[in-house]
Amino acid sequence: MNYKMMGRFFGVILCLESIFMLPAFIIALADKTGRVALGFGLTALICALLGALLLILCRGAKSDFFAKEGLVCVGLSWILLCLFGALPLFIGDDIPSYIDALFEMVSGFTTTGASICPNVEALSRATLYWRSFSHWIGGMGVLVFVMALIPVGGKSEGFTMHLLRAETTGPNSQKLVPRMRQTAIILYLVYVALTLLCFIFLVFDMPAFDAFCTSLGTAGTGGFGVRNDSLASYSPYAQTVTAVFMILFGVNFSIFYLILLRNFLGVLRDEELRLYLSIVGGATLLITLNIRTLYGTLGEALRHAFFQVSSIITTTGFATADFDLWPSFSKAILIFLMIVGGCAGSTAGGLKCARLLLLSKSFIRNIGRVQNPQKVAVIRINKKPVDEKLVTATSAYLCAYLLIALVSFLLISIDGFSVTTNISSVLACFNNVGPGLEAVGPTRNYSAFSDFSKVVLILDMLAGRLEIFPILALFSTKAFRRG
Amino acid sequence: MKIIIAGDGKVGETLAAMLSAEKRHNITLIDTRADVLEASVSAHDVIAVLGNCATSATLRDAGIETADLLIAATGNDEVNLLCSTVAHAMNKNLHTIARIRDPEYAGDAVRMRSHFGLSLVFNPEKQAAEEIARLIRFPGFLRRDTFAKGRTEIVELRLEEGHPLIGVTLSALPALVKCKVLVCAVLREGEPIIPTGSFVLCEGDRLLVTAPSENLSLMLKNLRIVTHKAKRVMLVGGGRLSFYLAELLDKSGIDVKIIEKDSARCEALAANLAHTEIVCGDVGHRTLLESEGLRSSDALITLTDLDELNMLVSIYGTNWGVPQVITKLSHVEDSKILDTLPVGSVICPRKLSSSTVLRYVRAMEKKAGAAITVHSLADGAVEASEFLVTEETLHRGEPLKNISRKRNVLVASITRHGVTLIPDGSSAFEVGDFVVIVAPSEAGIDELNDIFA
């Protein structure tokens, strides 16, 4: 293990976190909420000092850096980010218990949006900003941000590929352009531009602070709102704009790059995008038909159905209606969408459409093999043959996914809630959605769980955001051995 | 610059590593093997495209329309030619470099350049053969690199046990060798050092010495390092490199014997090399080496495809007292390990040809002020670059001792009107001078003005 190199990354990340906290500190000072300002100021100072210390201690690191280091580095970076990110909430007394504060911030950085706050409107504006900002930076990834910002230098710059793979979503992360730094810059430029666009559309119809926080939450597909009823009390216009932008942020960012390159044919032919949009269309249609008697007009039913489908498939978790009161069929569709998730290479969570596509093609091929064992068949996506290793890796991912979901379900069942609550809360956290059903439904929150269950769910959220293996690597003693 | 490298083999991978480390280039690799590409993408900051590099679809995927340079370095000459031709048809402004190494095409290389619109043709085996031939004709050094049209050289010496230079302070060196030479870098335990006058030489050091070519033979004579010209040379392995080398050595009137295992290959060599003795046999058996007269050979050159066999045979040769041993290694890179083995000079064809391509890329980048030649020394840790002093050069006419220069940068020689000087504090640059600068590779000396602090 190259501890020095990792130390340098942690140092940079802590320094960055301290910078990210400054706006919150300024907001708290402007609002004259002394305790909160102290929380942010003190934490920012601790982060800056600790970060600087790490940077000084880890000078002259060697550049050997392999897949193992990449996994561990990403996993630990995120944990560090969350541990320090939770401090201001705890010191500022907005959330008096540290485990609760940690749950809230892990939920923020992993873009889950699951809250333990019964009354969001009582939180200070600084904390509201910090929660929403954590969605934004967590959505695209903090290490990708570091790569865009700081040239790594040294001959073996290729190792950044391990970091990109570990932090971005999807089964097969690739660079957009040869240089990693340029790739990271392009990703963040697209991200910033789309976020700004979302903000501009929203600010006509919302208070500026609300529009700002909502656009950050939409961009990261997070789901923290600034009101207790999430987005229900905003106008239909604001809800529709948010729904459309959620869909956009659930699209693979390389698609936006293709659009910038004017390669429209490539966009139209992308199988994952087609699958994603057809699932959104199909689910909206089915839910609209299913809930039309609950609402006055078909239009209103359609609006709620579309909003909820886009919120759940992109794993954002905003709500305009309490879908816990909807018929079982609609709820079942939403559960299915939670698991599917957005596209690979987007800010969304879940299993990802790319994996679903690959797994179903592999499934169909296996049926063919049972009937005709000698048959040689190659899986194709976007008309290109897929490497068998990727098929195996995706199947392995599905196994790990199911095992973790099952074990978490067993562990949190100790608290004694209903089976629906337990299943939906594990799925909502693991897929970074946020709201589940029954006791964790859109109008309720996670505060009723015991501290042990909260820790299990925290790990689920991290494992879900980082796609399991960076977090699993932290539990492998082999990873930390020297050499 | 946007560079596409077709073929992620030994040469392609080395080039990708060298060029991506230069920071200014965007590199796309093309290959048909997914696992090889995977390894390159996780080791270097490059992007990869899977497919046949000679098809227009794959080239378009790699972005040939906007590329500046294509380097076709697959293992197959015909594919390289087709690839560059197709690429050139898709982008008229593209520079193309192709690896052509089959001896049957070697004679056509010049014509190919104009026929296929190639900017450069390179042949690693031929280049390595020329390098080896140079070492054989002038024994005594591990390596020689020439600058200023052959008037200046940088040579590499290893201080073996009992060498007269061990324990000598550098400032005392000119008195000892009775002529002007300059030690521009020392490799000690794999680490490059740009030494000062008070530096003391130790056993096992590898010295990079620069001097006018005529002084070098004088230096060897004054140090009483006895060298005699090789008359009988044994080549082990009968590949393309052996063929090129045998041809070259034959022209210099040296007797060459090639030992090759494959009988069909032996027949082919015998058909093309009239004056060379070809022996069919397995060099793994030491009795064969002995019976073919290795002990009485003046030089042993191991050129099989297997690095480990080459090292083993070279070690036999050194132990049996063959005066000059040269080993070809294609894969092994670690100079710390190589230094501990008695394998003589080490030649790595892919590194030689990579520096040829690197030179072309640098020349393309900056038409003016760029290095005329760049030699990467001491396994790439140190670079020696030759520059022409022009009107653009700063601090012309000022004595070197008055100019503040970057640390670890050494002015190794100045060639003025065909005469090479070893510079001292009072020397100065003048327009038209050829200057050789030695510096660690990471110092980033791309033009002459970069040396000034």
Coordinates of N, CA and C in Angstrom, one line a residue, chain A residues 412-418 422:
Chain A
I412 N -31.4 -4.9 10.2 CA -32.2 -3.8 10.7 C -33.6 -4.4 11.1
S413 N -33.9 -5.6 10.8 CA -35.1 -6.2 11.3 C -35.2 -6.3 12.8
I414 N -34.0 -6.3 13.4 CA -33.9 -6.4 14.9 C -34.8 -5.4 15.6
D415 N -34.8 -4.2 14.9 CA -35.6 -3.1 15.5 C -37.1 -3.3 15.6
G416 N -37.6 -4.3 14.9 CA -39.0 -4.7 15.0 C -40.0 -3.9 14.2
F417 N -39.6 -3.2 13.2 CA -40.6 -2.6 12.3 C -41.1 -3.6 11.3
S418 N -42.1 -3.2 10.5 CA -42.8 -4.1 9.6 C -41.8 -4.5 8.5
N422 N -38.8 -2.3 6.5 CA -37.4 -2.8 6.5 C -36.8 -3.0 5.1

